[in-house]
mmCIF file of C-alpha atoms in Angstrom:
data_model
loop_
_atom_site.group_PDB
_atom_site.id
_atom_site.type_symbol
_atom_site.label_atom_id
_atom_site.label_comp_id
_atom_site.label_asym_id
_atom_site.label_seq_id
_atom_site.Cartn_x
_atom_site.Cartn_y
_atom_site.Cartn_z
ATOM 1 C CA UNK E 1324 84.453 -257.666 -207.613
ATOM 2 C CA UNK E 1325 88.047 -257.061 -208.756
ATOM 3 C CA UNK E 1326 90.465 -259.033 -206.020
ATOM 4 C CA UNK E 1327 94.089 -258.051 -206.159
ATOM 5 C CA UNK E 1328 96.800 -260.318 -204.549
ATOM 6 C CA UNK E 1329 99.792 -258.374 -203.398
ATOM 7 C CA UNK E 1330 103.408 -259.331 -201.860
ATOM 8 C CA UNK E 1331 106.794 -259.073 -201.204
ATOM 9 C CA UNK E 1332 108.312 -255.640 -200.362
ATOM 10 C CA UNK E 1333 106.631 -252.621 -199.859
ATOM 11 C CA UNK E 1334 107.407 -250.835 -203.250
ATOM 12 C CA UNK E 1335 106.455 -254.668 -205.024
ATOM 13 C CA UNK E 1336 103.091 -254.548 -202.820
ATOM 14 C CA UNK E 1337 102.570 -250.921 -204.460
ATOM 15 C CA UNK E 1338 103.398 -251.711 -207.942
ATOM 16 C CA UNK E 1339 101.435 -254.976 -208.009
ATOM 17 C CA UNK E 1340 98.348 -252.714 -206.507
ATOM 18 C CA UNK E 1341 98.855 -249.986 -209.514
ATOM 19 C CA UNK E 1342 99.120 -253.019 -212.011
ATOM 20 C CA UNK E 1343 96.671 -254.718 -211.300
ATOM 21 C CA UNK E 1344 93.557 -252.093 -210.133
ATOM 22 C CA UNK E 1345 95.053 -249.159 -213.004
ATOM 23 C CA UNK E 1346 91.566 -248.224 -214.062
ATOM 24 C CA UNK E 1347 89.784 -248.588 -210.911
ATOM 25 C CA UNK E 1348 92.166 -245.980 -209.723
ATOM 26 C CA UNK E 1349 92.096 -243.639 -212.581
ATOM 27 C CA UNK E 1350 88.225 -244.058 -211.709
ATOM 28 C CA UNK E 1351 88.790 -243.140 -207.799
ATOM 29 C CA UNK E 1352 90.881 -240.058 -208.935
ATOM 30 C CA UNK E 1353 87.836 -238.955 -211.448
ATOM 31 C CA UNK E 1354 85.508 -239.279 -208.861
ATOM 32 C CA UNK E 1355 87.252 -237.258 -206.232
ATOM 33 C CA UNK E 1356 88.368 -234.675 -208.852
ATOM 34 C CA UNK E 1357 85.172 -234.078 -210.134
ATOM 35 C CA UNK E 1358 83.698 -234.255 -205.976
ATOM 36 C CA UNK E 1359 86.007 -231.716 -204.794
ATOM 37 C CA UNK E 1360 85.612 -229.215 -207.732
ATOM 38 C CA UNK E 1361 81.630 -229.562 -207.574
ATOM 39 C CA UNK E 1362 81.224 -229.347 -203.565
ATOM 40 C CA UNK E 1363 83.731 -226.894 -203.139
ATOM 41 C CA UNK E 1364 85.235 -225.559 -206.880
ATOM 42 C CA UNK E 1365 88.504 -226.806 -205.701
ATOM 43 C CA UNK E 1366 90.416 -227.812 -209.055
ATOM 44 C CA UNK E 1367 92.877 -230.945 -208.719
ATOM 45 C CA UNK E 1368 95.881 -229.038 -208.896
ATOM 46 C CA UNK E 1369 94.851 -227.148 -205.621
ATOM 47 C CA UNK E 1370 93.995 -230.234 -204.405
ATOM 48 C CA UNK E 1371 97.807 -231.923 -205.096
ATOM 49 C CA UNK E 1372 98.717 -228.721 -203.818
ATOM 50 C CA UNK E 1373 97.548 -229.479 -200.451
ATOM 51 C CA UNK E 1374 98.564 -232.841 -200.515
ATOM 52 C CA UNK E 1375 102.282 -232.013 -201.277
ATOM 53 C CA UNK E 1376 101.912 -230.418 -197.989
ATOM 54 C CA UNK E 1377 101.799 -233.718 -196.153
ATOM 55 C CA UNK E 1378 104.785 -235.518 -197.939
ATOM 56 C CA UNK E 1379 108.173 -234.498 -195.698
ATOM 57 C CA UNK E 1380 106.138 -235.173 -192.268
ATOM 58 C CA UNK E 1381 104.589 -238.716 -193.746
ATOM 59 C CA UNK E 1382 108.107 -239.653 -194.351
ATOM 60 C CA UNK E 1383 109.054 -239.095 -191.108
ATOM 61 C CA UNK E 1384 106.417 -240.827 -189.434
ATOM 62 C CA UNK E 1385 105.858 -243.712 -192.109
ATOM 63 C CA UNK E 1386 108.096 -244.221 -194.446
ATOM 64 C CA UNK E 1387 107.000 -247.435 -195.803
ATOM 65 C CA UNK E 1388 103.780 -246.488 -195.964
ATOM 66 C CA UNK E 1389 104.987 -244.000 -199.117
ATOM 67 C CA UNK E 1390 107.328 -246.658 -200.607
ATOM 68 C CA UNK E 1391 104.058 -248.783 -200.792
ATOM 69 C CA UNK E 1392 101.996 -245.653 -202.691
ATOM 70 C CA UNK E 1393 104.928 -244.977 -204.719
ATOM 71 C CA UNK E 1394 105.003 -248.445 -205.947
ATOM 72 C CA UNK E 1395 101.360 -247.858 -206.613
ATOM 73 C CA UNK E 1396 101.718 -244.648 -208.811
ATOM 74 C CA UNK E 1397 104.673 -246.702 -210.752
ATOM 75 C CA UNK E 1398 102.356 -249.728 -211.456
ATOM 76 C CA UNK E 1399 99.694 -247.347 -212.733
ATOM 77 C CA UNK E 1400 101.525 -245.184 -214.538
ATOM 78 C CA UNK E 1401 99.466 -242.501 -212.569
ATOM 79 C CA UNK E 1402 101.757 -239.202 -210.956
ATOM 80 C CA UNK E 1403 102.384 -240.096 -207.127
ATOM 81 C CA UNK E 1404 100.865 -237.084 -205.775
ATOM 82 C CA UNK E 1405 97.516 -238.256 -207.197
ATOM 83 C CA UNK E 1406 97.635 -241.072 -205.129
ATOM 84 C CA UNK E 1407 99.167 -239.320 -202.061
ATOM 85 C CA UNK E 1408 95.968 -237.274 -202.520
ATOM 86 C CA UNK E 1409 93.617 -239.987 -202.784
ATOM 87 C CA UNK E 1410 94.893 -241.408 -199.229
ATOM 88 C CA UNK E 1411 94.809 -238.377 -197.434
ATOM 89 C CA UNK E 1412 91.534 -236.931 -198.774
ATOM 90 C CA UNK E 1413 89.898 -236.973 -195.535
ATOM 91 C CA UNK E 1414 93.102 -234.650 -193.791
ATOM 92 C CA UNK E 1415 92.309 -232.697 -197.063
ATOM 93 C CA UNK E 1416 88.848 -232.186 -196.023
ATOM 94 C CA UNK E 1417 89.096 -231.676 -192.745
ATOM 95 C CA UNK E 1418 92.162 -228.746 -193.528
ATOM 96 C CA UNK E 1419 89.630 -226.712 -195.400
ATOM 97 C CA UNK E 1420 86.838 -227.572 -193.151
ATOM 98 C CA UNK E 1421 88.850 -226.245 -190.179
ATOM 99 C CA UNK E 1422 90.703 -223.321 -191.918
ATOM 100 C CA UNK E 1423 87.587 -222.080 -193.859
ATOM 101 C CA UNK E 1424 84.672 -223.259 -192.108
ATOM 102 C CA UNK E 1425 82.345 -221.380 -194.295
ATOM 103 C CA UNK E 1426 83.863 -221.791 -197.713
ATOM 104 C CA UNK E 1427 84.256 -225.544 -197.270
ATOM 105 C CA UNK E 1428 81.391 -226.326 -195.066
ATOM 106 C CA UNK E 1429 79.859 -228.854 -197.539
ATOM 107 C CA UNK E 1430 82.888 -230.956 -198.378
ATOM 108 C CA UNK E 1431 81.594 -234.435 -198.366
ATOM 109 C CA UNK E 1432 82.436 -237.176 -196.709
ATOM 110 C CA UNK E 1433 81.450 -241.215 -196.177
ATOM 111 C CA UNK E 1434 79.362 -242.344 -193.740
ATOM 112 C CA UNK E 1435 78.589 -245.348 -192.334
ATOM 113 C CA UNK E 1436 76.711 -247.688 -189.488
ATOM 114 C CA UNK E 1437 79.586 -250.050 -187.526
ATOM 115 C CA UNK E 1438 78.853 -252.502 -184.993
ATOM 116 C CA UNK E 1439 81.101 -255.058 -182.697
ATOM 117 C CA UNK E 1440 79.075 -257.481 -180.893
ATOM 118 C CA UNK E 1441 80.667 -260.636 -178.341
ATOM 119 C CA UNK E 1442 78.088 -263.274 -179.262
ATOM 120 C CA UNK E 1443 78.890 -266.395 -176.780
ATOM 121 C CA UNK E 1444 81.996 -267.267 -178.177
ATOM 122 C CA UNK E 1445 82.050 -265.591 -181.565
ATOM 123 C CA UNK E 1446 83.396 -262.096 -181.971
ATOM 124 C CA UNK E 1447 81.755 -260.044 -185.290
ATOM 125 C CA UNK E 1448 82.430 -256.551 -186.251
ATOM 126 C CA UNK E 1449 80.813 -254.836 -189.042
ATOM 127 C CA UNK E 1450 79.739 -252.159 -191.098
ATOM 128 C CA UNK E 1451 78.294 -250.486 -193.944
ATOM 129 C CA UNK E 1452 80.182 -248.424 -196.190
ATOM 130 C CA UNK E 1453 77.881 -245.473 -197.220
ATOM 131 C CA UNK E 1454 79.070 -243.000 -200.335
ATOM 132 C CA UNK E 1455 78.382 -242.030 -203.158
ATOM 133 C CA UNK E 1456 76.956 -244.237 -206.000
ATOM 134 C CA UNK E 1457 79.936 -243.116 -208.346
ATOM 135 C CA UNK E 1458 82.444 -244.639 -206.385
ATOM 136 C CA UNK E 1459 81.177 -248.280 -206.374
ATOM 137 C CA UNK E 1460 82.817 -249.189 -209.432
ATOM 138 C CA UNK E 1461 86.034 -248.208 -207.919
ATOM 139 C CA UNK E 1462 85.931 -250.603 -205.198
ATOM 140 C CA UNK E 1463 88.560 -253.329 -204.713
ATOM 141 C CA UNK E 1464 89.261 -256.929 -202.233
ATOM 142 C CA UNK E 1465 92.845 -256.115 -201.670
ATOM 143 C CA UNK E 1466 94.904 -258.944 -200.398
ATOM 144 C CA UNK E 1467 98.278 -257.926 -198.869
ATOM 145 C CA UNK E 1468 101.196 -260.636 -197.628
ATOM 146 C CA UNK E 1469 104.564 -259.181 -195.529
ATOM 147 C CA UNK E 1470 106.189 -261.827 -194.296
ATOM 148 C CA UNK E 1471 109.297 -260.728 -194.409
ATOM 149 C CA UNK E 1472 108.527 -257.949 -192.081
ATOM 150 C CA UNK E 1473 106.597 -260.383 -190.239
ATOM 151 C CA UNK E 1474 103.401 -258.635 -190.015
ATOM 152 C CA UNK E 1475 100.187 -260.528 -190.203
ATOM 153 C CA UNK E 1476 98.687 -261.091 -193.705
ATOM 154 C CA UNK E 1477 95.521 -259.009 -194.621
ATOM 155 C CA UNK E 1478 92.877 -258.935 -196.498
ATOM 156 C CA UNK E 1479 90.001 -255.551 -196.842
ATOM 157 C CA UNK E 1480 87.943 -253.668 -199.227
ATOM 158 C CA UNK E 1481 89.039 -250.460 -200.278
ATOM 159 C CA UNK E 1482 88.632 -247.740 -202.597
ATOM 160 C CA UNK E 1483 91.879 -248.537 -205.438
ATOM 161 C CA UNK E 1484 94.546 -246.879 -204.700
ATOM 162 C CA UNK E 1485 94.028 -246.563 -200.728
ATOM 163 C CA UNK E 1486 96.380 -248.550 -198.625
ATOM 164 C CA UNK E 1487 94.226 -248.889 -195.510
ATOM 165 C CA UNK E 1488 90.320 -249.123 -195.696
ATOM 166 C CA UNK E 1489 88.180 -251.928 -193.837
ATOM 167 C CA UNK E 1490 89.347 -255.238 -193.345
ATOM 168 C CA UNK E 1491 90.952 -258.084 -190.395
ATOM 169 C CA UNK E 1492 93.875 -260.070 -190.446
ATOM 170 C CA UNK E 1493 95.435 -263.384 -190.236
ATOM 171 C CA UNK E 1494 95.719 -263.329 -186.564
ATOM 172 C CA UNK E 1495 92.018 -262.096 -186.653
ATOM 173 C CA UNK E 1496 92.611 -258.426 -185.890
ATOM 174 C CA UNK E 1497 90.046 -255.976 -188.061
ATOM 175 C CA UNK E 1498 88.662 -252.573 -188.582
ATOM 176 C CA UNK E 1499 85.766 -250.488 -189.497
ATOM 177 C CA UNK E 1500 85.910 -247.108 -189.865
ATOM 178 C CA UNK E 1501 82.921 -244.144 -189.141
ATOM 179 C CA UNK E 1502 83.846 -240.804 -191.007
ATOM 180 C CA UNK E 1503 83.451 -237.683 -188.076
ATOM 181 C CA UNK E 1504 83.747 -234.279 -189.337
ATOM 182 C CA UNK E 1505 85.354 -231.903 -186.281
ATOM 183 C CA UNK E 1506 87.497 -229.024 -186.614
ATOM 184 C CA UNK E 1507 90.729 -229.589 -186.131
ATOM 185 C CA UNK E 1508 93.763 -231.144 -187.827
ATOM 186 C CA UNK E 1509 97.498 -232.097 -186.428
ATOM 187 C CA UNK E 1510 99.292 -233.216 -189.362
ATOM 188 C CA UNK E 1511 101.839 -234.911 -187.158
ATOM 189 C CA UNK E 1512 99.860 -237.815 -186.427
ATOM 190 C CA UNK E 1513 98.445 -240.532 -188.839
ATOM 191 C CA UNK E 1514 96.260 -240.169 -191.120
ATOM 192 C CA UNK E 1515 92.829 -241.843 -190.932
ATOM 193 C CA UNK E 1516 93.872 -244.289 -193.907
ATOM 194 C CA UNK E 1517 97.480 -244.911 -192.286
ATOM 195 C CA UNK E 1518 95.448 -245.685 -188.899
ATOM 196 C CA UNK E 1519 93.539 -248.120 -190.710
ATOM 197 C CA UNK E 1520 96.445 -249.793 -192.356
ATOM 198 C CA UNK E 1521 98.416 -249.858 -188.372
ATOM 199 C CA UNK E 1522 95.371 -251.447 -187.200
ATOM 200 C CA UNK E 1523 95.561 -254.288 -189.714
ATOM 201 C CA UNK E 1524 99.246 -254.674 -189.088
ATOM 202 C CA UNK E 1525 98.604 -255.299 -185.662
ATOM 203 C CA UNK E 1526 99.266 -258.830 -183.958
ATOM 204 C CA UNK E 1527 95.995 -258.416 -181.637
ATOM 205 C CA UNK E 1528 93.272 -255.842 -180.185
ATOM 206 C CA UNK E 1529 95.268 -254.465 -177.241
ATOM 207 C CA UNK E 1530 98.482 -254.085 -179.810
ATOM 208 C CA UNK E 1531 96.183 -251.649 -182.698
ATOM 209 C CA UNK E 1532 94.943 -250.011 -179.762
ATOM 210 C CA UNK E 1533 98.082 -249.075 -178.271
ATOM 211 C CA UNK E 1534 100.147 -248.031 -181.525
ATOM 212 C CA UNK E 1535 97.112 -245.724 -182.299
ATOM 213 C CA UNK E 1536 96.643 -244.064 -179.012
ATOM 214 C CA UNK E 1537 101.046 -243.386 -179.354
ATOM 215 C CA UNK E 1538 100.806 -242.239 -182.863
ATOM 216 C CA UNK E 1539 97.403 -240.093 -183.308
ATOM 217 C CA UNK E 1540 95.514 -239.172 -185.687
ATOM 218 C CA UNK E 1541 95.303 -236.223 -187.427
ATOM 219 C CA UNK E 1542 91.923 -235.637 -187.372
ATOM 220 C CA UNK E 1543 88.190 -236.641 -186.391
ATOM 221 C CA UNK E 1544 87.212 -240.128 -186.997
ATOM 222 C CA UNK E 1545 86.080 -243.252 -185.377
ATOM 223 C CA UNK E 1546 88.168 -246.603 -185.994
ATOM 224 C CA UNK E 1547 86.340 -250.270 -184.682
ATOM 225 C CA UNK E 1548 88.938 -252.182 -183.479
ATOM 226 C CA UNK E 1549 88.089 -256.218 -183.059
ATOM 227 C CA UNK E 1550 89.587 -259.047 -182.430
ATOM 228 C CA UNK E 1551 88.452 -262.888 -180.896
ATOM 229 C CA UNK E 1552 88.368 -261.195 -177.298
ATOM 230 C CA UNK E 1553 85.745 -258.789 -178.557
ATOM 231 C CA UNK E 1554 85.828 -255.028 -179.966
ATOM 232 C CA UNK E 1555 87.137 -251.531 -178.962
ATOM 233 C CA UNK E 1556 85.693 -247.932 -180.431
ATOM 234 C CA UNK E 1557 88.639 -245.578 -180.823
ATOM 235 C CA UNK E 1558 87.154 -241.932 -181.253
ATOM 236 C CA UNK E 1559 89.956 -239.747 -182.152
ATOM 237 C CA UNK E 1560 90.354 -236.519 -183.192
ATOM 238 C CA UNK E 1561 93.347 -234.436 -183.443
ATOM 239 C CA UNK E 1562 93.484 -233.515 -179.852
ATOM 240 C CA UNK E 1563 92.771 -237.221 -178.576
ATOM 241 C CA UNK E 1564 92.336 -240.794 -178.838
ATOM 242 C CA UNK E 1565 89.488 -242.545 -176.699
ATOM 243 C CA UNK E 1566 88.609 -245.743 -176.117
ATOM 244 C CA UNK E 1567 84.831 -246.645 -176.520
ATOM 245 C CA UNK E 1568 83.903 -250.112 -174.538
ATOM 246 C CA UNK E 1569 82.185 -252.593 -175.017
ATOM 247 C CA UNK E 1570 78.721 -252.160 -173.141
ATOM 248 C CA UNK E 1571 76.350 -254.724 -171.209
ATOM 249 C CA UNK E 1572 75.109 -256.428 -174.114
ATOM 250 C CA UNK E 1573 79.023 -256.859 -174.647
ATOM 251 C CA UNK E 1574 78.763 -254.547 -177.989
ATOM 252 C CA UNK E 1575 80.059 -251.141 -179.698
ATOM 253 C CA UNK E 1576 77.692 -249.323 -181.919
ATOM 254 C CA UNK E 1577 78.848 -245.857 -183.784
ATOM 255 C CA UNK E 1578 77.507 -243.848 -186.596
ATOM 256 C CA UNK E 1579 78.867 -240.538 -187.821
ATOM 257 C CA UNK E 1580 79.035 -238.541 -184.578
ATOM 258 C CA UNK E 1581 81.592 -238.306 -181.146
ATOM 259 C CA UNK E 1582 79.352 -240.145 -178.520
ATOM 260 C CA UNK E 1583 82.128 -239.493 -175.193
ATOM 261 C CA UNK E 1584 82.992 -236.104 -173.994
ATOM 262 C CA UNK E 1585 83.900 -233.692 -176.593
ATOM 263 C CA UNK E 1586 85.130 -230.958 -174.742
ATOM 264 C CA UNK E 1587 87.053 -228.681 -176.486
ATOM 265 C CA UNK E 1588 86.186 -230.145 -179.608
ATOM 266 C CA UNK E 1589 83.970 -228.203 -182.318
ATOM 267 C CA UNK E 1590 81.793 -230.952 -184.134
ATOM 268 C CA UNK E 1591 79.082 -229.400 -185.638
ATOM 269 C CA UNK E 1592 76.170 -232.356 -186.764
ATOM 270 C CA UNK E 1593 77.044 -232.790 -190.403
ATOM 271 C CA UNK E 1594 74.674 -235.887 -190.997
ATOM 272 C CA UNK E 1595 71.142 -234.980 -189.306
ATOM 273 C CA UNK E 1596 70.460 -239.171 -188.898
ATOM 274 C CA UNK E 1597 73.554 -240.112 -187.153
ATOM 275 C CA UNK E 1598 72.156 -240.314 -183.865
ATOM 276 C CA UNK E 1599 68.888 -241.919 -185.393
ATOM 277 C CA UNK E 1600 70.907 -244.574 -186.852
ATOM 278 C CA UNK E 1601 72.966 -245.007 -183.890
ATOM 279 C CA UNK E 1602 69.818 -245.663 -181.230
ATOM 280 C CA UNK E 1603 68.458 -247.497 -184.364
ATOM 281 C CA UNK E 1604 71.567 -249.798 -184.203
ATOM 282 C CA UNK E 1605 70.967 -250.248 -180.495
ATOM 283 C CA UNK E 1606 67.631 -251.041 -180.584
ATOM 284 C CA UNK E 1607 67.688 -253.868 -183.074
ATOM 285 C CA UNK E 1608 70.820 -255.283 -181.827
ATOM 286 C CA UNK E 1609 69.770 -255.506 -178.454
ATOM 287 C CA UNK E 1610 68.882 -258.761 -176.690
ATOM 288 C CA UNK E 1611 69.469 -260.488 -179.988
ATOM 289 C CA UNK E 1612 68.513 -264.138 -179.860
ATOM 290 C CA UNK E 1613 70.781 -265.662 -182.342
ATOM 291 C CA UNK E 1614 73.382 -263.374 -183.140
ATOM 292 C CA UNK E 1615 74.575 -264.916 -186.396
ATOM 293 C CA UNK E 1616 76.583 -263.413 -189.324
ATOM 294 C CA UNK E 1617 72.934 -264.184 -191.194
ATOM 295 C CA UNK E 1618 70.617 -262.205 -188.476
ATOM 296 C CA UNK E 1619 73.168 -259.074 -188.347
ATOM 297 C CA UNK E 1620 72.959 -258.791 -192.138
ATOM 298 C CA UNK E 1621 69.334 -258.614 -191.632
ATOM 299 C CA UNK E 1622 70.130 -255.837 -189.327
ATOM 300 C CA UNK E 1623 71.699 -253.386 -191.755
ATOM 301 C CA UNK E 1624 68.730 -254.466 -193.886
ATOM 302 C CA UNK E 1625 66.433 -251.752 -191.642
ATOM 303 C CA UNK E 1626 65.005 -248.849 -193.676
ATOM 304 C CA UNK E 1627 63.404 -247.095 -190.898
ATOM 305 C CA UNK E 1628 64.301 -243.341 -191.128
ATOM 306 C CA UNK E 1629 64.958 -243.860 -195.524
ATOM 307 C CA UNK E 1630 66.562 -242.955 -197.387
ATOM 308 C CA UNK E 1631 68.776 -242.149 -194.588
ATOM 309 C CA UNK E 1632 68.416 -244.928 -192.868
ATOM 310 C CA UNK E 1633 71.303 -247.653 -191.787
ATOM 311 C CA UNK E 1634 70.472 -249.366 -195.328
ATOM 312 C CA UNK E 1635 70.523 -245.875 -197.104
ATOM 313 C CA UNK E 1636 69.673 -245.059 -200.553
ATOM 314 C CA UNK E 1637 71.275 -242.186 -202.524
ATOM 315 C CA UNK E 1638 67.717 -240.342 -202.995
ATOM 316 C CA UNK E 1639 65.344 -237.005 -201.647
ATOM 317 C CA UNK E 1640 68.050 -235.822 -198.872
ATOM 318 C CA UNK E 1641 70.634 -238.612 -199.060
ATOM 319 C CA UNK E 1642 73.808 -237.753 -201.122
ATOM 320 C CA UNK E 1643 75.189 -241.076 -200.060
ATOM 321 C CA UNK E 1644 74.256 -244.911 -200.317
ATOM 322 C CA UNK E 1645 74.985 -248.108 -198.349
ATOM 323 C CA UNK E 1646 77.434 -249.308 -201.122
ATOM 324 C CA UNK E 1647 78.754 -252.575 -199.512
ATOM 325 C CA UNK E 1648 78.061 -254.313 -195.932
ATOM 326 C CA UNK E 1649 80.780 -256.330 -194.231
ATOM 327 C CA UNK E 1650 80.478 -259.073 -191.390
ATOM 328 C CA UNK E 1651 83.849 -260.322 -189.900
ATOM 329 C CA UNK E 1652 84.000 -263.295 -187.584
ATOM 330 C CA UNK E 1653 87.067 -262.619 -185.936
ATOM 331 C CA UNK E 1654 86.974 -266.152 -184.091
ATOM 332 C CA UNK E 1655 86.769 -267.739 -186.998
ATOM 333 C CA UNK E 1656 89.197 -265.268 -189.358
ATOM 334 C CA UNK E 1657 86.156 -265.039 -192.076
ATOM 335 C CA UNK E 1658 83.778 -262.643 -193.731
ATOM 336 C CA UNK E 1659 80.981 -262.098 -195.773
ATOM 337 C CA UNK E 1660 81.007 -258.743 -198.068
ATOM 338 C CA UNK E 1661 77.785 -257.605 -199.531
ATOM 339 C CA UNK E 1662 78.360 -255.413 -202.500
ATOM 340 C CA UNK E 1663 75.089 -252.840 -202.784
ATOM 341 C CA UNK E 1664 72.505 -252.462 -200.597
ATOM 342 C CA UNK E 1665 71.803 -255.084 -198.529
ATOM 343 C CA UNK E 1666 68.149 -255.354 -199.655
ATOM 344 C CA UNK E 1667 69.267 -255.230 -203.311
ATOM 345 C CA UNK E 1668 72.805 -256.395 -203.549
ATOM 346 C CA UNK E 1669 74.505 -257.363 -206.738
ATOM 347 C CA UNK E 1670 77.257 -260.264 -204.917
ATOM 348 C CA UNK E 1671 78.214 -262.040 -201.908
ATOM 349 C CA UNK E 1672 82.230 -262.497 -201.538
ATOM 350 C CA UNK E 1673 83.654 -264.457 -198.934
ATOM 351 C CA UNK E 1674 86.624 -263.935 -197.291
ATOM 352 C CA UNK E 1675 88.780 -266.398 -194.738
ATOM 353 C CA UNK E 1676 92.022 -267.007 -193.963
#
């Protein structure tokens, strides 16, 4: 797995990004290019279209957050609207999915298993990432150092190109991230990919939790906030942010569906499984007896319900596939990435700070 090492301003963070990961985000544009145009015969120019929509209110509400992708189209020598539109696919998708329910009503989307569990004294949160197959070669470890701004360093595995994807911190603050298709989109607020990135700029739990419910986000989504103290589901959409709490087995579970009170939000079920996986998730993580980062991995091993089970297969009914599974020990600032499925994986990287 390609790991990129990235410092100093935010422009220098960008270009070293573009350098360094140039094909693997050529590849991420191909992939969404040719997605977009097959699910919904939406060409790439109507796609940069939409995304030059988005520009003057992002640099209102995050300024450095463009520096950083500008720095990243300069590095690759790639036009910075491409990458614009790679880290605001989802508001994309969710534009033409609220707009033109029918037209767009099989845009595609990730989805994804999470869990935060309070074992004793250890704090894990975790995932799978489920897409496509296509987009596995496009994955990247970015690593990502601010100290002049004095914001914690990071570290997360993303798609090249996107500034905020699933990661923790050096003060042991992380993220996971549950795709939720719901009508509705307030480009004001930030989008899912920003959130991410504010989450793993954040000095603790309660301080990603607070900058998210103040800022928004612009559409549906669920973000897994963690830290040593234990975890936090934020389920937002672009009405509202709620917080999800831990429950008596001192744990969050979330798949691809709102789980609190929805009302006044339309959220038709776009993945038929989510609420399989989710009492799936429950059941085998309930009353664990050693909850290690070794037995949770054997977790997201399940296959009941496949292929579209927690460890899903791109096969039959399945247009996605678990492509890599994450474990963060928050307590001890560490992780364990499985790249593939977890019953057939092709490497183990470890993370720590």
């Amino acid at each position: 797995m390609l790991e990129i090492r990235c410092s100093g301003t935010p422009y220098e963070i960008g270009f070293t990004h573009g350098k360094l990961a140039k094909d693997r985000i050529e590849g991420s544009i191909r992939f969404y290019k040719l997605l977009f145009q097959e699910s919904c015969s939406l060409s790439w120019s109507e796609v940069l279209q939409e995304a030059s929509r988005y520009y003057e209110i992002l640099k209102d509400i995050t300024p450095r957050y463009l520096v950083e992708i500008s720095g990243i189209a300069s590095g690759a020598d790639i036009p910075f609207l491409d990458v614009l539109a790679l880290n605001i696919r989802s508001e994309i998708t969710f534009g033409l999915f609220s707009d033109k329910p029918k037209e767009f009503r099989n845009v595609p989307t990730d989805g994804c298993t999470s869990l935060g569990l309070l074992a004793g004294s250890t704090a894990f949160l975790c995932q799978t990432w489920d897409w496509r197959v296509e987009q596995s070669p496009n994955l990247i470890i970015c690593h990502i150092s601010q100290s002049d701004l004095e914001i914690p360093d990071i570290v997360m595995v993303t798609e090249a190109g996107i500034i905020g994807k699933i990661g923790f911190n050096s003060n042991g603050v992380g993220c996971c991230l549950n795709a939720i298709r719901c009508r509705g989109l307030n480009p004001s607020k930030l989008p899912i990919h920003f959130a991410l990135r504010t989450v793993l700029e954040s000095k603790s739990r309660a301080e990603a939790i607070g900058a998210i419910q103040s800022l928004g986000v612009a559409g549906g989504g669920h973000i897994l906030v963690g830290d040593a103290t234990g975890s936090t589901g934020l389920e937002c959409t672009s009405l509202w942010v709620k917080e999800l709490p831990m429950d008596s087995e001192r744990r969050v579970c979330h798949t691809n569906h709102l789980i609190l009170d929805k009302s006044g939000i339309d959220e038709p079920l776009w993945l038929e499984d989510s609420p399989t996986r989710l009492a799936r998730i429950r059941e085998l993580t309930t009353h664990m007896l050693e909850p290690t980062a070794d037995a949770i991995f054997e977790v997201f091993k399940d296959t009941e319900g496949y292929p579209s089970s927690i460890n899903r297969k791109q096969e039959a009914g399945s247009k996605a596939q678990t492509l890599f599974t994450i474990v963060m020990d928050l307590t001890s600032k560490s992780a364990q990435v499985i790249f593939g499925r977890p019953t057939e994986y092709s490497e183990r990287v470890l993370l720590a700070f």
